[in-house]
Tab-separated table of C-alpha atoms in Angstrom:
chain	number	residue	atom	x	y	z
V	1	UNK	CA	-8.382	17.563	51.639
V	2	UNK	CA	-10.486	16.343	48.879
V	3	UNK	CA	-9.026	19.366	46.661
V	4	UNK	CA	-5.982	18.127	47.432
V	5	UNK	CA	-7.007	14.142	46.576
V	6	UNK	CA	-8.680	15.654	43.403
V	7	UNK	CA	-5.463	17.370	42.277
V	8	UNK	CA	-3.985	14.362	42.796
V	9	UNK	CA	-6.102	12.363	41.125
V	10	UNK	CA	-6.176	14.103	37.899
V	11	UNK	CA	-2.279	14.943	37.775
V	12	UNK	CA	-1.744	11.297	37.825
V	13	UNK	CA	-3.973	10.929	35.272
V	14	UNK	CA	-2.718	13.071	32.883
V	15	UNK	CA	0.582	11.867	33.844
V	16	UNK	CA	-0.803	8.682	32.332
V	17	UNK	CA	-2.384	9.913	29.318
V	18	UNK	CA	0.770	11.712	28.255
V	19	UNK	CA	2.859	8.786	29.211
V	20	UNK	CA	0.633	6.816	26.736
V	21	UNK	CA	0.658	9.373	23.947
V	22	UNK	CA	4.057	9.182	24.330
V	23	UNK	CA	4.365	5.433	24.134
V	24	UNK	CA	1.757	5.931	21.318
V	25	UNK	CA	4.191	8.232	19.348
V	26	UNK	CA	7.290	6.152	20.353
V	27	UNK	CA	5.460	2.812	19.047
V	28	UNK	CA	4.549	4.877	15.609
V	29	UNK	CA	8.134	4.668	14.297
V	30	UNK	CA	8.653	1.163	14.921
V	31	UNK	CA	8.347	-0.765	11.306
V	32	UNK	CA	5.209	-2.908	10.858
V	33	UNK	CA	5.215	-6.414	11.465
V	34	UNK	CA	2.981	-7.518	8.650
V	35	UNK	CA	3.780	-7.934	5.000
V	36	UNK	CA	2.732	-6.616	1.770
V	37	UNK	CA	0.081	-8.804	1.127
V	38	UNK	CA	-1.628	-9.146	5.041
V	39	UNK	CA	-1.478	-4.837	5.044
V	40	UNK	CA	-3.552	-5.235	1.782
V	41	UNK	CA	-5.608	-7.915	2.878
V	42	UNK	CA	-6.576	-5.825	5.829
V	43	UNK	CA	-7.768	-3.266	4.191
V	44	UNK	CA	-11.065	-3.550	2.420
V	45	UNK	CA	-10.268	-1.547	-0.774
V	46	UNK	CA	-8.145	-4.372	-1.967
V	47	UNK	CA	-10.043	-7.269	-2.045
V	48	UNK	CA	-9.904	-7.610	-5.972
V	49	UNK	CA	-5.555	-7.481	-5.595
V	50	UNK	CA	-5.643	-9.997	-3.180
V	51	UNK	CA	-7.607	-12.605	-4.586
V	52	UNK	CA	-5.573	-11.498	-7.879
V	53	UNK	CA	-1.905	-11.511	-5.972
V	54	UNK	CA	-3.178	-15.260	-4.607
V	55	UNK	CA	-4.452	-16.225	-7.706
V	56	UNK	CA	-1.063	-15.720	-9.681
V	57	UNK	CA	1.578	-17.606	-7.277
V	58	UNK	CA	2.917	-13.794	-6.241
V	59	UNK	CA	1.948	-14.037	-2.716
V	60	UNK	CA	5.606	-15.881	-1.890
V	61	UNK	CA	7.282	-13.132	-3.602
V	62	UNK	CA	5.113	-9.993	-2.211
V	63	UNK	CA	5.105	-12.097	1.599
V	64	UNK	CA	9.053	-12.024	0.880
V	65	UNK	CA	11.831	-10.659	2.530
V	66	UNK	CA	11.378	-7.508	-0.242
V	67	UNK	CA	11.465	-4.310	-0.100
V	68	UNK	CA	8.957	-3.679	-2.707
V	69	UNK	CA	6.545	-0.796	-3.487
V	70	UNK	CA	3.446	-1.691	-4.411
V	71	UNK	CA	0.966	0.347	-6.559
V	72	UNK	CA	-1.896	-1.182	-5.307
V	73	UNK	CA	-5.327	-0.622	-7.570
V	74	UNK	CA	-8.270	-0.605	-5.512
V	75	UNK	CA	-11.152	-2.590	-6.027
V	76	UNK	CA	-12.954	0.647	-8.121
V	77	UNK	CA	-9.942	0.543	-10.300
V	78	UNK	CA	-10.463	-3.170	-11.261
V	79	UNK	CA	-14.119	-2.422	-11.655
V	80	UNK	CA	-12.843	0.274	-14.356
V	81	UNK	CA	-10.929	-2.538	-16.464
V	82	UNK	CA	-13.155	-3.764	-19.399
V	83	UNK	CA	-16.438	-6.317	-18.449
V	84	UNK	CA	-14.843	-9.962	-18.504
V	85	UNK	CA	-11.265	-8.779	-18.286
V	86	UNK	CA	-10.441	-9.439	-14.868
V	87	UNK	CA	-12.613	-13.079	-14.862
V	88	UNK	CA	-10.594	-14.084	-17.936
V	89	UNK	CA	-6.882	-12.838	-16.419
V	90	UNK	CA	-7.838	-15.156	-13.320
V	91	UNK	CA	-8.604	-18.246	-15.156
V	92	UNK	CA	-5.620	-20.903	-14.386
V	93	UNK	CA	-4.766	-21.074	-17.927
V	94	UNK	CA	-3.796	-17.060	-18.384
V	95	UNK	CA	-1.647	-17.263	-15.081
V	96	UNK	CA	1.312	-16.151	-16.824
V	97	UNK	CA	-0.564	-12.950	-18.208
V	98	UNK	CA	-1.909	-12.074	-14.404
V	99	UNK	CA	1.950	-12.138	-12.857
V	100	UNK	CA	2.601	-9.861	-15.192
V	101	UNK	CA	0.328	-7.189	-14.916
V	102	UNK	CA	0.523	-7.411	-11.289
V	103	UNK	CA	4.297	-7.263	-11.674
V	104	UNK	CA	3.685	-4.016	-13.274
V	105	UNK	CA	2.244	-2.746	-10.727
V	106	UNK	CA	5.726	-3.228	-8.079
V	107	UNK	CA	8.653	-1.402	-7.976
V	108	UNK	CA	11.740	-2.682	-6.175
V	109	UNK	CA	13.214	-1.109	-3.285
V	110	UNK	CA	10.892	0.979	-0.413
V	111	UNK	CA	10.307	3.870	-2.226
V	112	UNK	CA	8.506	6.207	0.081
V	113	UNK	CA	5.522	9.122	-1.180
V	114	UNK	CA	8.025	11.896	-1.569
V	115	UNK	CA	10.538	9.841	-3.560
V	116	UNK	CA	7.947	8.511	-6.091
V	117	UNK	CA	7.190	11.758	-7.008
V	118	UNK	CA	10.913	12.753	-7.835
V	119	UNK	CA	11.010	9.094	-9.822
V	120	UNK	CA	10.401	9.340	-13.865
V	121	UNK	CA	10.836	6.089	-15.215
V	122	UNK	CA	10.958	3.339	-12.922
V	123	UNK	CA	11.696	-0.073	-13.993
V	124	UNK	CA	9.271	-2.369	-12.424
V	125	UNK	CA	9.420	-6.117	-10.762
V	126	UNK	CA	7.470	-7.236	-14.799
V	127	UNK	CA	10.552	-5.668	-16.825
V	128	UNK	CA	8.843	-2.350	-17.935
V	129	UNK	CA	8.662	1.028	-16.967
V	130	UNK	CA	6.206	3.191	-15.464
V	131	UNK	CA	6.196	7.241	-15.939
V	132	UNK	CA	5.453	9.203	-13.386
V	133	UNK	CA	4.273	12.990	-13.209
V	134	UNK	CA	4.108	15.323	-10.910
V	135	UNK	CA	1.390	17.758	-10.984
V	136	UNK	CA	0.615	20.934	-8.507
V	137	UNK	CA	-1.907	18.977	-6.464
V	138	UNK	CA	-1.157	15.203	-7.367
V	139	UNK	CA	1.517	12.325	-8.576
V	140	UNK	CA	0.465	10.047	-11.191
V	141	UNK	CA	1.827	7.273	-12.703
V	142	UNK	CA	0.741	5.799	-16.006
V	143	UNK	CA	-2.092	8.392	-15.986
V	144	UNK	CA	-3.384	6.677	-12.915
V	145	UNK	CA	-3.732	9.251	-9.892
V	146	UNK	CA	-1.987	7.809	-6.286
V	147	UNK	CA	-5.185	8.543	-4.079
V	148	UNK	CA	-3.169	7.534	-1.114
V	149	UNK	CA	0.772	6.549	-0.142
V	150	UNK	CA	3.476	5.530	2.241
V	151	UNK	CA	1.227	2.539	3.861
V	152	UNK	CA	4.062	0.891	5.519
V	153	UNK	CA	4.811	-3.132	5.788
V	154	UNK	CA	7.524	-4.909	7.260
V	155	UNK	CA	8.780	-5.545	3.558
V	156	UNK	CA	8.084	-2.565	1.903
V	157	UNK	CA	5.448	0.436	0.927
V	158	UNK	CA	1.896	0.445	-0.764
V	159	UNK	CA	1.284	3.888	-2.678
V	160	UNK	CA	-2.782	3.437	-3.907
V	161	UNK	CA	-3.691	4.327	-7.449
V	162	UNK	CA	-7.239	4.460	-9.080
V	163	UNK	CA	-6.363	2.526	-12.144
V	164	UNK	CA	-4.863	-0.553	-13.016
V	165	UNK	CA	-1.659	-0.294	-14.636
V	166	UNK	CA	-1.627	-2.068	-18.391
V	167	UNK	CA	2.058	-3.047	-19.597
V	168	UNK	CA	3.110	-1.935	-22.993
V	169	UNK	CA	2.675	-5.173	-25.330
């Protein structure tokens, strides 16, 4: 009898487990409820864009109804610009000059990992365009490698690159 209770016992409870891993798989698909900016804010690699993205006025516009793709630097790309750089973009006064590099750095539309690579010249949200290559082993755009893409957000995709992205003058 206790065989029989212990065969029981754990059939029901892998029943369970696979009925979770199933709602787990299910629940995978679904899109993300959070925008842009809160999927970057969550993650601790972008500290430096958020403050920047709130800083500028973009948050309305990457919190928006999109979809965008957004090449997102990480904070070790921003550490990479020259010393001052970033300190002087954020003053209120060069506003102007921060939407537009951080313009450069989204792409309208939710362009997903394997269509970025197929992409050559992009026109981005700041006017310009952006060149993208793609190597054996890696995509880059502007020379700056994507380290990491297709983070989904309930407005659009974040594809991460290890340098900031300067617009032609």
């Amino acid at each position: 009898m206790k065989t029989v209770q212990r065969f029981l016992s754990y059939s029901l409870s892998a029943l369970f487990l696979l009925t979770l891993s199933g709602l787990a798989v299910a629940t995978h698909h679904e899109k993300p409820k959070i925008n842009l900016v809160e999927v970057a804010a969550t993650n601790s690699d972008f500290q430096t864009l958020v403050m920047a993205i709130r800083a500028s006025g973009l948050s309305g516009t990457l919190e928006g109804k999109g979809p965008f793709t957004v090449l997102a630097p990480t904070d070790d790309a921003f550490n990479k610009l020259p010393e001052g750089a970033l300190a002087e973009l954020l003053k209120p006064e060069n506003k102007e000059q921060l939407q537009a590099l951080l313009k450069y750095h989204v792409l309208p539309g939710a362009i997903s990992s394997k269509e970025v690579g197929m992409l050559k010249l992009p026109k981005t949200l700041q006017g310009g365009t952006v060149t993208i290559e793609n190597g054996e082993d890696s995509v880059t755009i502007n020379g700056a490698k994507v380290i990491a893409g297709g983070i989904e957000a309930s407005n659009g995709i974040i594809h991460i690159i290890d340098t900031v992205l300067i617009p032609k003058q």
